[in-house]
Short mmCIF file of C-alpha atoms and ligand atoms in Angstrom, two decimals:
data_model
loop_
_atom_site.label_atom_id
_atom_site.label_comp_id
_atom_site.label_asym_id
_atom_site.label_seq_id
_atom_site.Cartn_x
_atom_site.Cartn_y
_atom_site.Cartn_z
CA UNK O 123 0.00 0.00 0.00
CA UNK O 124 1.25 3.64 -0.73
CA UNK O 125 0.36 6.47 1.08
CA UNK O 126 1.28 10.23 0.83
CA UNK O 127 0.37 12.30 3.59
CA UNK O 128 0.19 16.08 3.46
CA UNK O 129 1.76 18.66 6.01
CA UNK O 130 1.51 22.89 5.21
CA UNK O 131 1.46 24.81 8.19
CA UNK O 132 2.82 24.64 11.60
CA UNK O 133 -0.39 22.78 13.67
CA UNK O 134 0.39 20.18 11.35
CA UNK O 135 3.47 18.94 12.24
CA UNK O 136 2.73 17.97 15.58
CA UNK O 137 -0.13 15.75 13.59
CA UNK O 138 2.09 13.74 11.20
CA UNK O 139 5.24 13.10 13.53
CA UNK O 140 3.12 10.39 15.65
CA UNK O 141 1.65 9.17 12.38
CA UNK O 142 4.54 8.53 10.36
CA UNK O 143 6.08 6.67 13.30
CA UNK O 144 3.39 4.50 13.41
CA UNK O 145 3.39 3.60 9.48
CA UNK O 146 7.62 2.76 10.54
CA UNK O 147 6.25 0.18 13.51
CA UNK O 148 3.86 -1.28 11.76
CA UNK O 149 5.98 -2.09 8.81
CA UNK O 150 8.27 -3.38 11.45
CA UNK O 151 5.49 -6.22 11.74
CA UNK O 152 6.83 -9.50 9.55
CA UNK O 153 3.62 -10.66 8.63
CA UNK O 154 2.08 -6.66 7.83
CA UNK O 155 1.72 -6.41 4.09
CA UNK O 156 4.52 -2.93 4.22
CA UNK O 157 3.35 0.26 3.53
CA UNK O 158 5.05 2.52 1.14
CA UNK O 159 5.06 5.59 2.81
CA UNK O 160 5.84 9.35 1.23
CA UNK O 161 5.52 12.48 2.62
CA UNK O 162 4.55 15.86 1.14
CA UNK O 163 5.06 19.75 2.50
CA UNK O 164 2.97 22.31 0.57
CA UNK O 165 5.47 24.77 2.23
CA UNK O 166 2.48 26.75 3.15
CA UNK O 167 4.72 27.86 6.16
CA UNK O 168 8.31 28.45 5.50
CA UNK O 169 10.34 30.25 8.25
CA UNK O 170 12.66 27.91 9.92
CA UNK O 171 10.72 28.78 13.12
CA UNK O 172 7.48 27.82 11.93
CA UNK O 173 8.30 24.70 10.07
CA UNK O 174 11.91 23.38 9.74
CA UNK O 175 12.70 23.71 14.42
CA UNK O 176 9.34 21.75 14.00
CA UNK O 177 10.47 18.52 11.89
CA UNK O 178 13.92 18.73 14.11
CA UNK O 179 12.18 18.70 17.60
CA UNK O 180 9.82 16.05 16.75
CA UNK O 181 12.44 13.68 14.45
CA UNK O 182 10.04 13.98 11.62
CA UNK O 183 11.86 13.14 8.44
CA UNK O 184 12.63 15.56 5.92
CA UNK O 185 9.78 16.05 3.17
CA UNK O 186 9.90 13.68 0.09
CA UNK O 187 8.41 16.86 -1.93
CA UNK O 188 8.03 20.78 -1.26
CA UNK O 189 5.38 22.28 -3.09
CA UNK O 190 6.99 25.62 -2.45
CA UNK O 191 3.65 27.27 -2.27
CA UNK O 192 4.29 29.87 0.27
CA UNK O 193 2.04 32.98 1.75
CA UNK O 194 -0.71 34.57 -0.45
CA UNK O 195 -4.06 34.98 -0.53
CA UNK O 196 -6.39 31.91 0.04
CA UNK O 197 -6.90 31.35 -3.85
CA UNK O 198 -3.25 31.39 -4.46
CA UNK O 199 -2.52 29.03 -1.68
CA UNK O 200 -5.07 26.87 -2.35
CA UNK O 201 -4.91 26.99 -5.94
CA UNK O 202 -1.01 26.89 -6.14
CA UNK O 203 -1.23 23.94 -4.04
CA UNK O 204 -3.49 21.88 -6.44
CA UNK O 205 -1.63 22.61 -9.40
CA UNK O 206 1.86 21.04 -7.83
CA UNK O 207 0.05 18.64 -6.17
CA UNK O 208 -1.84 16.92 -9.29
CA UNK O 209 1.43 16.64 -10.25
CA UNK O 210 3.11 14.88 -7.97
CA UNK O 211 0.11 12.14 -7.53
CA UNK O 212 -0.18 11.72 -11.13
CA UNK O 213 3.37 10.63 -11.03
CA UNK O 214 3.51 8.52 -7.83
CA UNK O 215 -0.57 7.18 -8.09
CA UNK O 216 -0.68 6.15 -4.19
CA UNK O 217 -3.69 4.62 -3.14
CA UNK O 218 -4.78 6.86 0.36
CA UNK O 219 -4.04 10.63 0.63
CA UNK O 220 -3.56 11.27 4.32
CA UNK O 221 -4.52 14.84 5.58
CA UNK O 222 -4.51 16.16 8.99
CA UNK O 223 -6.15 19.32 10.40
CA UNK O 224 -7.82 22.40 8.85
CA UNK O 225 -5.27 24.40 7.04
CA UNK O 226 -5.41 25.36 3.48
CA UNK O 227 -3.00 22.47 2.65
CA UNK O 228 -5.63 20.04 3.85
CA UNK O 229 -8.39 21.37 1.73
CA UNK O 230 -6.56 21.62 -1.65
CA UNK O 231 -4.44 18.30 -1.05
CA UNK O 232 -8.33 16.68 -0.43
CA UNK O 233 -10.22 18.00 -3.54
CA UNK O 234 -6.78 17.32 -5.89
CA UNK O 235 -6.72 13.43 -4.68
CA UNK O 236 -10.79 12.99 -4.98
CA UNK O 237 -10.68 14.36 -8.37
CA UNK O 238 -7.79 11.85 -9.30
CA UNK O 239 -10.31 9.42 -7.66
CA UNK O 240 -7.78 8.56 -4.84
CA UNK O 241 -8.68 7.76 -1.55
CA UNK O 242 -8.62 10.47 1.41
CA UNK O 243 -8.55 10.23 4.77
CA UNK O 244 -9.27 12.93 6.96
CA UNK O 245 -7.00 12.57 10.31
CA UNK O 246 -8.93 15.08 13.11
CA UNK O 247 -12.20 15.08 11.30
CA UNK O 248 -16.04 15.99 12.06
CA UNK O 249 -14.88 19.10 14.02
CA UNK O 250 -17.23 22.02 13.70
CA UNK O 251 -17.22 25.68 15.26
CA UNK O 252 -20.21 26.33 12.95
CA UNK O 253 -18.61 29.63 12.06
CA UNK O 254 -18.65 29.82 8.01
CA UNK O 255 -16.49 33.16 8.28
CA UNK O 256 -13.49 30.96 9.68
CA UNK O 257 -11.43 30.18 6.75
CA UNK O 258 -10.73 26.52 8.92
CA UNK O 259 -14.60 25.90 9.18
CA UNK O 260 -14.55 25.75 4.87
CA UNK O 261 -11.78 23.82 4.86
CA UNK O 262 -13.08 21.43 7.26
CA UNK O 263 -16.43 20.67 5.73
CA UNK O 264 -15.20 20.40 2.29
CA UNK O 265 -12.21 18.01 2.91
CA UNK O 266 -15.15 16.09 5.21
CA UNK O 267 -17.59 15.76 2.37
CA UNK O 268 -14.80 14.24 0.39
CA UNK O 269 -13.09 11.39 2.70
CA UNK O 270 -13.33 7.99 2.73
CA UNK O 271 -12.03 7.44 5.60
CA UNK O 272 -12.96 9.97 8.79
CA UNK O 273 -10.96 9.45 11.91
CA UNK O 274 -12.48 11.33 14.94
CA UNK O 275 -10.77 12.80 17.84
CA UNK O 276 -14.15 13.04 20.06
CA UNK O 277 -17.68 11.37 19.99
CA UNK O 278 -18.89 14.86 19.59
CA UNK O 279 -17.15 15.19 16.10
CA UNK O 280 -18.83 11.90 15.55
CA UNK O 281 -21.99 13.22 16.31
CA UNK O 282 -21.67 16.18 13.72
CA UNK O 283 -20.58 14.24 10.75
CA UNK O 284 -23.63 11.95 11.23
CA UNK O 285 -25.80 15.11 11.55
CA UNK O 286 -24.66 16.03 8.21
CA UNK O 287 -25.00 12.02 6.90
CA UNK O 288 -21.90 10.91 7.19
CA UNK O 289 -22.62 6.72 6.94
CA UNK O 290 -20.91 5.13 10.38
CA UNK O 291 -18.93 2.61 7.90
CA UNK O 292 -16.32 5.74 6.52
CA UNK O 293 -15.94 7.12 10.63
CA UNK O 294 -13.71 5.75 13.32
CA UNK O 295 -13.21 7.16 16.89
CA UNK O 296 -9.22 7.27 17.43
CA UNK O 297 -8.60 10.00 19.60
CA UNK O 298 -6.22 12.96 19.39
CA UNK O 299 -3.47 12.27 17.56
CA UNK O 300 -1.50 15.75 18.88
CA UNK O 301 -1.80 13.95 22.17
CA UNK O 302 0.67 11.37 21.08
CA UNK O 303 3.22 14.00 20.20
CA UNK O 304 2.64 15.59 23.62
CA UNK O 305 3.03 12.63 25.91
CA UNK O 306 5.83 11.53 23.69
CA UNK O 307 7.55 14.54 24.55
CA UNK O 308 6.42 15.70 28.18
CA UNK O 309 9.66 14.48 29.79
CA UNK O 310 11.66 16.19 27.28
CA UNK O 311 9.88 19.70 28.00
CA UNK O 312 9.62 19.13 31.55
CA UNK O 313 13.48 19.35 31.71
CA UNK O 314 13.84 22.94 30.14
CA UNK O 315 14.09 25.92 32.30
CA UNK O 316 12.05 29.18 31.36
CA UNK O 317 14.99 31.40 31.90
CA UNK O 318 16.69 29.29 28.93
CA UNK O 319 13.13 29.69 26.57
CA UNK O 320 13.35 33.19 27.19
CA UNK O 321 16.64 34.24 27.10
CA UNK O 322 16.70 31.91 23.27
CA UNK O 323 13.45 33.24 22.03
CA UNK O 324 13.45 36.70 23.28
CA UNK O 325 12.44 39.50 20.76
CA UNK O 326 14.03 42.64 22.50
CA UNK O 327 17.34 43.32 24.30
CA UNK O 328 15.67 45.11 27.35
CA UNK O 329 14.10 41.86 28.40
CA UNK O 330 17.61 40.01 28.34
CA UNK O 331 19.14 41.85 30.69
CA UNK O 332 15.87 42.15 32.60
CA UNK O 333 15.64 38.78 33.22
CA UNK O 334 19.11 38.36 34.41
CA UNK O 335 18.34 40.64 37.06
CA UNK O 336 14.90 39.88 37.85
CA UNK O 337 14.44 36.10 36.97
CA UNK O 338 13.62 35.00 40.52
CA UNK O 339 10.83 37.33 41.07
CA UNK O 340 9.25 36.61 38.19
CA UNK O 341 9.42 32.78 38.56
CA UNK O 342 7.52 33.37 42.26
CA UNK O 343 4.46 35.27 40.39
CA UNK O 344 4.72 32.74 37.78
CA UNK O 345 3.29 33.95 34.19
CA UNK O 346 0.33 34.51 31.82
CA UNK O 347 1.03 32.73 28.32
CA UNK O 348 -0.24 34.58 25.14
CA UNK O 349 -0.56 33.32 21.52
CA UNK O 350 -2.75 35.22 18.85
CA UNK O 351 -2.79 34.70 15.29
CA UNK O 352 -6.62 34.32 14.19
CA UNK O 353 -7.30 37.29 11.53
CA UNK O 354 -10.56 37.45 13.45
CA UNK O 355 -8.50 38.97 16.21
CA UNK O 356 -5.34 40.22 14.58
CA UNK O 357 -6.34 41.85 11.17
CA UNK O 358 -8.52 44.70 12.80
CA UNK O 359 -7.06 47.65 14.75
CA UNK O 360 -10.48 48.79 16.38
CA UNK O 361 -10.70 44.54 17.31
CA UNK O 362 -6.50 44.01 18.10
CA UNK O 363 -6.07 47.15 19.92
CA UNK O 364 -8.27 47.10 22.61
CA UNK O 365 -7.29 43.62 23.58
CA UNK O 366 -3.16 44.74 23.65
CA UNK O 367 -4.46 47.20 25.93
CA UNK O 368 -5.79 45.22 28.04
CA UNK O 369 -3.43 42.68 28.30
CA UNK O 370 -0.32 45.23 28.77
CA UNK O 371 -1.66 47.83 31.20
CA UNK O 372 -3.69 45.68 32.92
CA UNK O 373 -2.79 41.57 33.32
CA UNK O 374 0.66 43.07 33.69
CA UNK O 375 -0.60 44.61 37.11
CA UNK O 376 -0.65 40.70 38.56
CA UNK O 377 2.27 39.12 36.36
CA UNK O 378 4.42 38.95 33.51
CA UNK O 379 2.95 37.94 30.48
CA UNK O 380 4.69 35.70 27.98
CA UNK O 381 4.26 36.13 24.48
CA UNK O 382 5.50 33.98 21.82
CA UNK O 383 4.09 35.76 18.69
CA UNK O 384 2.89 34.61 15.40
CA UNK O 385 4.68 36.59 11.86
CA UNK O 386 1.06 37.80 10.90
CA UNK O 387 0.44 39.19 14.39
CA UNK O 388 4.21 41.23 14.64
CA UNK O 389 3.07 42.43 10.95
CA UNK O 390 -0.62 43.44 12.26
CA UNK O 391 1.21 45.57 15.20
CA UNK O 392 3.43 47.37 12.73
CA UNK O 393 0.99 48.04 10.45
CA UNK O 394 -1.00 49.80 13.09
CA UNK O 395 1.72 51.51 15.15
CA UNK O 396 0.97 49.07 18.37
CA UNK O 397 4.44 47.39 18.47
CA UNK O 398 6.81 49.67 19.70
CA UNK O 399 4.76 50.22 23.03
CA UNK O 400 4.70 46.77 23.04
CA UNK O 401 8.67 46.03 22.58
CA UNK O 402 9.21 48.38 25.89
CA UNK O 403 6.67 47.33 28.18
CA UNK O 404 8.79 45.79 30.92
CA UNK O 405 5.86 43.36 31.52
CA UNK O 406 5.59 42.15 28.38
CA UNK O 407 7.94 39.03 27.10
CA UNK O 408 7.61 39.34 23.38
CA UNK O 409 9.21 36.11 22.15
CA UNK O 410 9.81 34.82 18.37
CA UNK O 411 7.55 31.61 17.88
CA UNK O 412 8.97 28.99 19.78
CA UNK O 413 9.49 25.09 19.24
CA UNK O 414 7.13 22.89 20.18
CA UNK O 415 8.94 21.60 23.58
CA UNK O 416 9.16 25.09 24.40
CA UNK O 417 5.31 25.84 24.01
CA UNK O 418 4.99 22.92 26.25
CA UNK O 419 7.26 23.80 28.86
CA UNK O 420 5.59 27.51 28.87
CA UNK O 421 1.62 26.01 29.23
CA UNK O 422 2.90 23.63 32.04
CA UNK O 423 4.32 26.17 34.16
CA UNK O 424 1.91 29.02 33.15
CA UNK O 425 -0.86 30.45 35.36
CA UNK O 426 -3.20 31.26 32.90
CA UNK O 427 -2.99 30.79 29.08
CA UNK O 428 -5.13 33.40 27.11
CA UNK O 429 -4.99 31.67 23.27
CA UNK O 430 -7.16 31.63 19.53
CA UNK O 431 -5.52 28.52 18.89
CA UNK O 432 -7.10 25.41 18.67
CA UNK O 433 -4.11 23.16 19.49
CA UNK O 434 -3.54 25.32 22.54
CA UNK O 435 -6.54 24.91 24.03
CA UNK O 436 -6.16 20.77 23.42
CA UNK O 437 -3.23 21.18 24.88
CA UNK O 438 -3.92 23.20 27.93
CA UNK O 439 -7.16 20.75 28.43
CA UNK O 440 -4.78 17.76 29.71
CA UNK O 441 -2.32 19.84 31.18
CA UNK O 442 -4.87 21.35 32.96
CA UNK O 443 -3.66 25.08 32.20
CA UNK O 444 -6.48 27.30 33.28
CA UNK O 445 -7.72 28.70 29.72
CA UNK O 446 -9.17 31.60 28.11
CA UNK O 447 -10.39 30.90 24.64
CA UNK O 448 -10.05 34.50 22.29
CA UNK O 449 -13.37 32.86 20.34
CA UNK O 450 -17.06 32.90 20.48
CA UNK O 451 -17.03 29.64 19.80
CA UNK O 452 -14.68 26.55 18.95
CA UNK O 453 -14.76 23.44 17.19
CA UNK O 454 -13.07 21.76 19.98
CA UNK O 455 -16.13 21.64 23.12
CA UNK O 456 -14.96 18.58 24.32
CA UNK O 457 -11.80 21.09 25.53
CA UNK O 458 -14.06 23.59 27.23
CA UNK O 459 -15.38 23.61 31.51
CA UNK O 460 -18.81 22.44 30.86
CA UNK O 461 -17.53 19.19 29.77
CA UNK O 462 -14.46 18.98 32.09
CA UNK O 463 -11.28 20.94 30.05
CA UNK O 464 -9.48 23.74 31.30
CA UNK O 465 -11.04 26.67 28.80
CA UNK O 466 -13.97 29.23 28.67
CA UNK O 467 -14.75 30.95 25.36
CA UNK O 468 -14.00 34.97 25.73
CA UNK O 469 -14.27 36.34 22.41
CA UNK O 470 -12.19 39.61 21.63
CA UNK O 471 -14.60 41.59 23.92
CA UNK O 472 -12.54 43.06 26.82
CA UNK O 473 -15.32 43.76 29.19
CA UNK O 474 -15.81 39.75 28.79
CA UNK O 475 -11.93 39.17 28.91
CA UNK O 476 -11.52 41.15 32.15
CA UNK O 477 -14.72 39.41 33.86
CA UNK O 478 -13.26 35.65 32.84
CA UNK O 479 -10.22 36.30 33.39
CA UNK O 480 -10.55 37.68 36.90
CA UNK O 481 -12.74 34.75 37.58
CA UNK O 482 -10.04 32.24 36.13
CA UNK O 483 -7.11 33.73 38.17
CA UNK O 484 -9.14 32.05 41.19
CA UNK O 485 -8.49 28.26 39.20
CA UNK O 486 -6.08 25.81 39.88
CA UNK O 487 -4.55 23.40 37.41
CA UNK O 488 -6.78 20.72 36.54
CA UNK O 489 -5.66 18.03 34.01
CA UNK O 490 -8.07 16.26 32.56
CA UNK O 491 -8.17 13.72 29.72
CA UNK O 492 -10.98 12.56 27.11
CA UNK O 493 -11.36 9.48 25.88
CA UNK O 494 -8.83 7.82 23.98
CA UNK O 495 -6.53 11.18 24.57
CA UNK O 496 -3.85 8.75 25.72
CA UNK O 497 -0.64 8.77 23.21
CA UNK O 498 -1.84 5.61 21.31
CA UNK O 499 -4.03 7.44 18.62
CA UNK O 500 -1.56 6.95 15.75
CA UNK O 501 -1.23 3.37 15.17
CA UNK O 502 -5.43 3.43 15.53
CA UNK O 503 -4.68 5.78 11.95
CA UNK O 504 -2.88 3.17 11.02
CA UNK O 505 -5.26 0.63 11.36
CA UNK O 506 -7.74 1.79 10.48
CA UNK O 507 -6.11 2.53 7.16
CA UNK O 508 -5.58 -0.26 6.47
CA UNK O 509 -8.35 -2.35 7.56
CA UNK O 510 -10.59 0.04 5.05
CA UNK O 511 -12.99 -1.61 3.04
C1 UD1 Z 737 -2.45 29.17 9.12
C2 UD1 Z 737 -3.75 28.38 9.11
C3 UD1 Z 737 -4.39 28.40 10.50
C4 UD1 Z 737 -3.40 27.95 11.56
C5 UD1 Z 737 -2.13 28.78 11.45
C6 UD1 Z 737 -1.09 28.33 12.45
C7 UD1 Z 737 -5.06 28.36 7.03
C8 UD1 Z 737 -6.28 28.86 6.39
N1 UD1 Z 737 -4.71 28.95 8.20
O1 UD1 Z 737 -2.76 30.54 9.41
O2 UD1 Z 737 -5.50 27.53 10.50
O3 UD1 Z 737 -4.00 28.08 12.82
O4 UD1 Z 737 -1.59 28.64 10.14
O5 UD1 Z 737 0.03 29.14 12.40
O6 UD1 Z 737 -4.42 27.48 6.53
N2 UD1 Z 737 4.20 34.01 7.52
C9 UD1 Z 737 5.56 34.14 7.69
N3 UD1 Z 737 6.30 32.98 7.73
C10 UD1 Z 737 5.78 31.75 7.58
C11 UD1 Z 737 4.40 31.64 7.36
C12 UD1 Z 737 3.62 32.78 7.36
O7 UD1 Z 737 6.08 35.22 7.84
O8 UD1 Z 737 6.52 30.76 7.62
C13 UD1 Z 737 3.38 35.26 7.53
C14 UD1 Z 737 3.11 35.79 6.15
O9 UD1 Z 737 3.06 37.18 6.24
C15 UD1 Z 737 1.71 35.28 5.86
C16 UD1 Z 737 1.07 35.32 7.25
O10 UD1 Z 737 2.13 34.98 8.15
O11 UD1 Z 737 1.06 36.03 4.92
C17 UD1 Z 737 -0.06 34.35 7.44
O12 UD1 Z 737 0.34 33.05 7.08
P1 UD1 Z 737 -0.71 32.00 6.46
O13 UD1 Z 737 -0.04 30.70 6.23
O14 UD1 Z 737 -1.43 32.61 5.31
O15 UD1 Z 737 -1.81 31.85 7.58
P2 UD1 Z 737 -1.70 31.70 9.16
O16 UD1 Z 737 -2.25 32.92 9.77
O17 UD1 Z 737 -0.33 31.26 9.57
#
C-alpha cells in the first residue's frame, strides 16, 4: 500500500510526527503487508521557526516533496497547491491521501486526490465551530464531504458528521493524535528551564538583561502565556487594539505575560503603530515563535494561558492550564469547563476578557483527559487505514 500524507502549516506537524512513526512500527510487523510511505510539504509555512525547528524537535523526516507554495491569498494558496500537487500524484498514483487538520493544505491536497479518484482520509475530522467566516470551518467541511475514511478525535465530532449524513462505515473514533506528540515529549519539556526559553526566544534586548536581574521574582508570580494569530483577532485595529491594551496595562498589574508571537500578528502591530509600546513594556515578554517543547514547557508552568488557537486549548485541556479561549465559539467543546477541560470561550470583547479572566485567576490546574486522549491514537490511523474496506 502507498500512502502520501500532506503537512503545510505549523499545527500540522505535531499531527504527522506520531503518524509517520506509526506507518515505521507497523511495517516493522513481519507478517504486515509494508506500507510505502511518502511524505509531502505544501510549504504553506516556510520560516525555519514555523516549520523546519518543528520537523527537528519532533524527528520527523525531511519532506519527500516541497510544493513551495508559500504565503498569499487563500486562492493562491489553495490553488497553487493543487496545481503542484496533481502533479506529484499523477506521477507517484498512491492509493490513500492522508490529511490532517484544517489548514489550506488540507483542503486543496483533499479536492486534488478525490478528483484523481484517490482515496482520502481525513486525520482530526467531524470538528465544527459552525462559524462559516473561519477560513478553517470551509476547509473542514469540504475536505469532510470528500473522505473515505474519517478518523475522529471526540464522539462529539462523531456526532456532527452523522448530523450532516456521514454513513458510520467511513468514521472511526481514534482520539487525538497531537496527544501522542505531547506525551511523547512531556519528559523532554519538563526538563527545560524558562529562563533558557526566554533568554533563546526573546524579541528585544531590554528583556535580556531584565531577566538576568529579575528572573527569581518573576518565577515566584509565575506567568500569563499569550498566543494570537486568528485574523478574526489580529487583522482589525479597532478589534486588536483594545485587547493589547488590556493585556499590557492591565494583566501586567498581577504578572508577567509571555508572548510567543505569530509573523502575521508582529506584521498586524506594525501596520497599526501598536508594536513599539509593546517592545518596551517591561511586563511584556515578546518572544519569536517557539518550538514545540518550548510551548509545552511555557503552558505547564503558566498560570493562565489566554490563546485563539485550537491546538492550545487541546493542549492546555490535559495539562490542565487554566484557559481563556479568544473565540465565540470553537470546534473543539470537548476542551471547554462544561464538559471537564481547562477553557472558557471569551471572544475579543474586553469587558468579557476582564470578567473571565478575573474569575479564572481564582483556578487551579486541573488536568483532565478525554477518551482515547492517551498517546496511542496513531497506530489506531494506522489501522484503520488499512483495515478500510
Ligand atoms: C495558518 C492556518 C491556520 C493555523 C495557522 C497556524 C489556514 C487557512 N490557516 O494561518 O488555520 O491556525 O496557520 O500558524 O491554513 N508568515 C511568515 N512565515 C511563515 C508563514 C507565514 O512570515 O513561515 C506570515 C506571512 O506574512 C503570511 C502570514 O504569516 O502572509 C499568514 O500566514 P498563512 O499561512 O497565510 O496563515 P496563518 O495565519 O499562519
Amino acid at each position: 500500500m502507498k500512502i502520501i500524507s500532506v503537512v503545510g502549516a505549523r499545527p500540522n506537524f505535531m499531527k504527522i510526527a506520531p503518524f509517520i512513526k506509526a506507518i515505521e512500527s507497523y511495517n516493522n510487523n513481519e507478517s504486515a503487508e509494508k506500507i510505502t510511505h511518502l511524505l509531502v510539504h505544501t510549504g504553506q509555512h516556510y520560516d525555519d521557526r514555523m516549520s523546519k525547528a518543528f520537523f527537528k524537535a519532533l524527528h520527523i523526516p525531511n519532506a519527500d516533496i516541497n510544493l513551495g507554495v508559500g504565503s498569499g491569498s487563500h486562492a493562491e494558496q489553495v490553488g497553487n497547491t493543487m496545481i503542484a500537487f496533481e502533479k506529484v500524484l499523477e506521477k507517484e498514483r498512491p492509493d490513500w491521501v492522508v490529511v490532517v487538520g484544517d489548514v489550506n493544505a488540507t483542503l486543496a491536497c483533499s479536492v486534488t486526490a478525490k478528483k484523481l479518484n484517490i482515496k482520502v482520509c481525513h486525520i482530526e475530522a467531524g470538528l465544527r465551530s459552525g462559524d462559516m467566516t473561519m477560513p478553517e470551518e470551509i476547509n473542514r467541511l469540504v475536505t469532510d464531504r470528500l473522505s473515505d475514511l474519517l478518523l475522529i478525535p471526540d464522539s462529539i465530532s462523531g456526532e456532527n458528521l452523522k448530523t450532516e449524513g456521514v454513513p458510520d462505515n467511513k468514521i472511526a473514533f481514534v482520539g487525538n493524535i497531537m496527544i501522542d506528540t505531547l506525551e511523547a515529549n512531556r519528559s523532554k519539556a519538563e526538563k527545560l528551564t524558562i529562563e533558557n526559553i526566554i533568554t533563546g526566544n526573546v524579541l528585544s534586548t531590554l528583556h535580556s538583561s531584565f531577566f538576568t536581574i529579575h528572573y527569581s521574582l518573576f518565577t515566584q508570580q509565575r506567568f500569563a502565556l499569550l498566543t494570537m494569530h486568528r485574523p478574526s483577532n489580529v487583522d482589525k485595529k479597532e478589534v486588536l487594539q483594545p485587547i493589547i491594551e488590556f493585556l499590557s496595562n492591565e494583566v501586567t498589574k498581577d504578572m508577567h505575560l509571555i508572548w510567543p508571537i505569530h509573523p502575521r500578528t508582529q506584521n498586524r502591530l506594525r501596520e497599526f503603530g501598536l508594536w513599539d509600546n509593546l517592545l518596551t513594556n517591561e511586563k511584556v515578554i515578546l518572544l519569536h515563535p517557539v518550538g514545540y517543547h518550548e510551548m509545552l514547557k511555557l503552558n505547564m508552568e503558566a498560570r493562565i494561558i489566554l490563546t485563539d488557537s485550537g491546538g492550545l486549548q487541546e493542549e492546555s485541556c490535559v495539562l490542565g492550564t487554566p484557559c481563556l479561549t479568544l473565540r465565540w465559539n470553537t470546534e473543539r467543546p470537548v476542551t471547554l469547563r462544561e464538559h471537564g477541560g481547562a477553557s472558557v470561550l471569551v471572544g475579543n470583547n474586553v469587558e468579557r476578557i476582564r470578567k473571565e479572566y478575573q474569575n479564572t485567576l481564582k483556578l487551579t490546574r486541573s488536568p483532565q483527559r478525554p477518551e482515547l486522549w492517551d498517546g496511542k491514537t496513531a497506530m489506531r490511523c494506522v489501522e484503520a487505514i488499512v483495515k478500510y474496506k
